[in-house]
């Protein structure tokens, strides 16, 4: 549904991300992945993917909740969240 990157030097663990994403979707039928995607200024960079239920999901509300959750969790990171 979504993928995002964080500014260099910032990251989030899979379990924490899964918790945030599940809360944003208000569902436990979700999955996340994290893949290394090179480096930025010598620091490892990752691309995170968020997968969720496709039925009865208001993607605008879910996106807003997820952006807010990431901003609270990683206040100093620049977050670029995109829909697939």
PDB file of C-alpha atoms in Angstrom:
ATOM      1  CA  UNK A   1       0.000   0.000   0.000  1.00  0.00           C
ATOM      2  CA  UNK A   2       2.756   2.443   0.993  1.00  0.00           C
ATOM      3  CA  UNK A   3       6.521   2.646   1.000  1.00  0.00           C
ATOM      4  CA  UNK A   4       8.761   5.181   2.644  1.00  0.00           C
ATOM      5  CA  UNK A   5      12.329   6.163   3.355  1.00  0.00           C
ATOM      6  CA  UNK A   6      13.816   8.010   6.300  1.00  0.00           C
ATOM      7  CA  UNK A   7      16.580  10.573   6.191  1.00  0.00           C
ATOM      8  CA  UNK A   8      20.101   9.187   6.662  1.00  0.00           C
ATOM      9  CA  UNK A   9      20.935   7.872  10.092  1.00  0.00           C
ATOM     10  CA  UNK A  10      17.333   7.232  11.119  1.00  0.00           C
ATOM     11  CA  UNK A  11      15.630   3.874  11.206  1.00  0.00           C
ATOM     12  CA  UNK A  12      12.862   1.909  12.823  1.00  0.00           C
ATOM     13  CA  UNK A  13      12.758  -1.744  13.758  1.00  0.00           C
ATOM     14  CA  UNK A  14      10.356  -4.159  12.147  1.00  0.00           C
ATOM     15  CA  UNK A  15       8.349  -4.881  15.294  1.00  0.00           C
ATOM     16  CA  UNK A  16       7.899  -1.195  16.178  1.00  0.00           C
ATOM     17  CA  UNK A  17       6.916  -0.424  12.590  1.00  0.00           C
ATOM     18  CA  UNK A  18       4.449  -3.318  12.577  1.00  0.00           C
ATOM     19  CA  UNK A  19       2.879  -1.997  15.784  1.00  0.00           C
ATOM     20  CA  UNK A  20       2.487   1.524  14.342  1.00  0.00           C
ATOM     21  CA  UNK A  21       1.143   0.239  11.026  1.00  0.00           C
ATOM     22  CA  UNK A  22      -1.355  -2.092  12.684  1.00  0.00           C
ATOM     23  CA  UNK A  23      -2.648   0.793  14.806  1.00  0.00           C
ATOM     24  CA  UNK A  24      -2.883   3.086  11.760  1.00  0.00           C
ATOM     25  CA  UNK A  25      -4.878   0.443   9.851  1.00  0.00           C
ATOM     26  CA  UNK A  26      -6.842  -0.536  12.945  1.00  0.00           C
ATOM     27  CA  UNK A  27      -6.235  -4.126  11.904  1.00  0.00           C
ATOM     28  CA  UNK A  28      -3.861  -6.967  12.721  1.00  0.00           C
ATOM     29  CA  UNK A  29      -4.042  -8.151   9.084  1.00  0.00           C
ATOM     30  CA  UNK A  30      -0.950  -6.156   8.081  1.00  0.00           C
ATOM     31  CA  UNK A  31       2.683  -6.763   7.147  1.00  0.00           C
ATOM     32  CA  UNK A  32       5.837  -4.665   6.846  1.00  0.00           C
ATOM     33  CA  UNK A  33       9.242  -5.082   5.252  1.00  0.00           C
ATOM     34  CA  UNK A  34      12.563  -3.263   5.395  1.00  0.00           C
ATOM     35  CA  UNK A  35      15.139  -3.517   2.614  1.00  0.00           C
ATOM     36  CA  UNK A  36      18.540  -1.853   2.547  1.00  0.00           C
ATOM     37  CA  UNK A  37      18.618   0.564  -0.371  1.00  0.00           C
ATOM     38  CA  UNK A  38      22.133   1.941  -0.446  1.00  0.00           C
ATOM     39  CA  UNK A  39      23.582   4.693   1.678  1.00  0.00           C
ATOM     40  CA  UNK A  40      23.155   8.395   2.218  1.00  0.00           C
ATOM     41  CA  UNK A  41      26.213  10.347   3.345  1.00  0.00           C
ATOM     42  CA  UNK A  42      27.893   7.102   4.395  1.00  0.00           C
ATOM     43  CA  UNK A  43      24.926   5.885   6.469  1.00  0.00           C
ATOM     44  CA  UNK A  44      22.821   2.871   5.508  1.00  0.00           C
ATOM     45  CA  UNK A  45      19.455   3.774   4.019  1.00  0.00           C
ATOM     46  CA  UNK A  46      16.392   1.553   3.971  1.00  0.00           C
ATOM     47  CA  UNK A  47      13.142   1.417   2.089  1.00  0.00           C
ATOM     48  CA  UNK A  48      10.189   0.333   4.203  1.00  0.00           C
ATOM     49  CA  UNK A  49       7.044  -1.192   2.707  1.00  0.00           C
ATOM     50  CA  UNK A  50       3.656  -1.328   4.397  1.00  0.00           C
ATOM     51  CA  UNK A  51       1.013  -3.850   3.371  1.00  0.00           C
ATOM     52  CA  UNK A  52      -2.505  -3.856   4.752  1.00  0.00           C
ATOM     53  CA  UNK A  53      -6.008  -5.113   4.284  1.00  0.00           C
ATOM     54  CA  UNK A  54      -7.569  -3.945   1.028  1.00  0.00           C
ATOM     55  CA  UNK A  55     -11.196  -4.109   2.092  1.00  0.00           C
ATOM     56  CA  UNK A  56     -12.989  -1.405   4.019  1.00  0.00           C
ATOM     57  CA  UNK A  57      -9.890   0.726   4.405  1.00  0.00           C
ATOM     58  CA  UNK A  58      -9.950   4.492   4.089  1.00  0.00           C
ATOM     59  CA  UNK A  59      -6.434   4.986   2.744  1.00  0.00           C
ATOM     60  CA  UNK A  60      -6.449   8.742   3.349  1.00  0.00           C
ATOM     61  CA  UNK A  61      -7.207   8.277   7.056  1.00  0.00           C
ATOM     62  CA  UNK A  62      -4.698   5.432   7.350  1.00  0.00           C
ATOM     63  CA  UNK A  63      -2.019   7.528   5.647  1.00  0.00           C
ATOM     64  CA  UNK A  64      -2.663  10.462   7.974  1.00  0.00           C
ATOM     65  CA  UNK A  65      -2.525   8.257  11.085  1.00  0.00           C
ATOM     66  CA  UNK A  66       0.696   6.622   9.878  1.00  0.00           C
ATOM     67  CA  UNK A  67       2.370   9.946   9.069  1.00  0.00           C
ATOM     68  CA  UNK A  68       1.473  11.236  12.536  1.00  0.00           C
ATOM     69  CA  UNK A  69       2.705   8.046  14.225  1.00  0.00           C
ATOM     70  CA  UNK A  70       6.031   8.149  12.366  1.00  0.00           C
ATOM     71  CA  UNK A  71       6.488  11.848  13.130  1.00  0.00           C
ATOM     72  CA  UNK A  72       5.902  11.186  16.857  1.00  0.00           C
ATOM     73  CA  UNK A  73       8.221   8.170  16.870  1.00  0.00           C
ATOM     74  CA  UNK A  74      10.988   9.739  14.767  1.00  0.00           C
ATOM     75  CA  UNK A  75      10.688  13.500  15.359  1.00  0.00           C
ATOM     76  CA  UNK A  76      14.077  14.372  13.847  1.00  0.00           C
ATOM     77  CA  UNK A  77      13.749  12.238  10.718  1.00  0.00           C
ATOM     78  CA  UNK A  78      12.555  13.391   7.341  1.00  0.00           C
ATOM     79  CA  UNK A  79       9.883  10.940   6.204  1.00  0.00           C
ATOM     80  CA  UNK A  80       8.909  10.463   2.573  1.00  0.00           C
ATOM     81  CA  UNK A  81       5.790   8.257   2.483  1.00  0.00           C
ATOM     82  CA  UNK A  82       4.349   7.270  -0.899  1.00  0.00           C
ATOM     83  CA  UNK A  83       1.404   5.166  -2.002  1.00  0.00           C
ATOM     84  CA  UNK A  84       2.048   2.249  -4.371  1.00  0.00           C
TER      85      UNK A  84
END
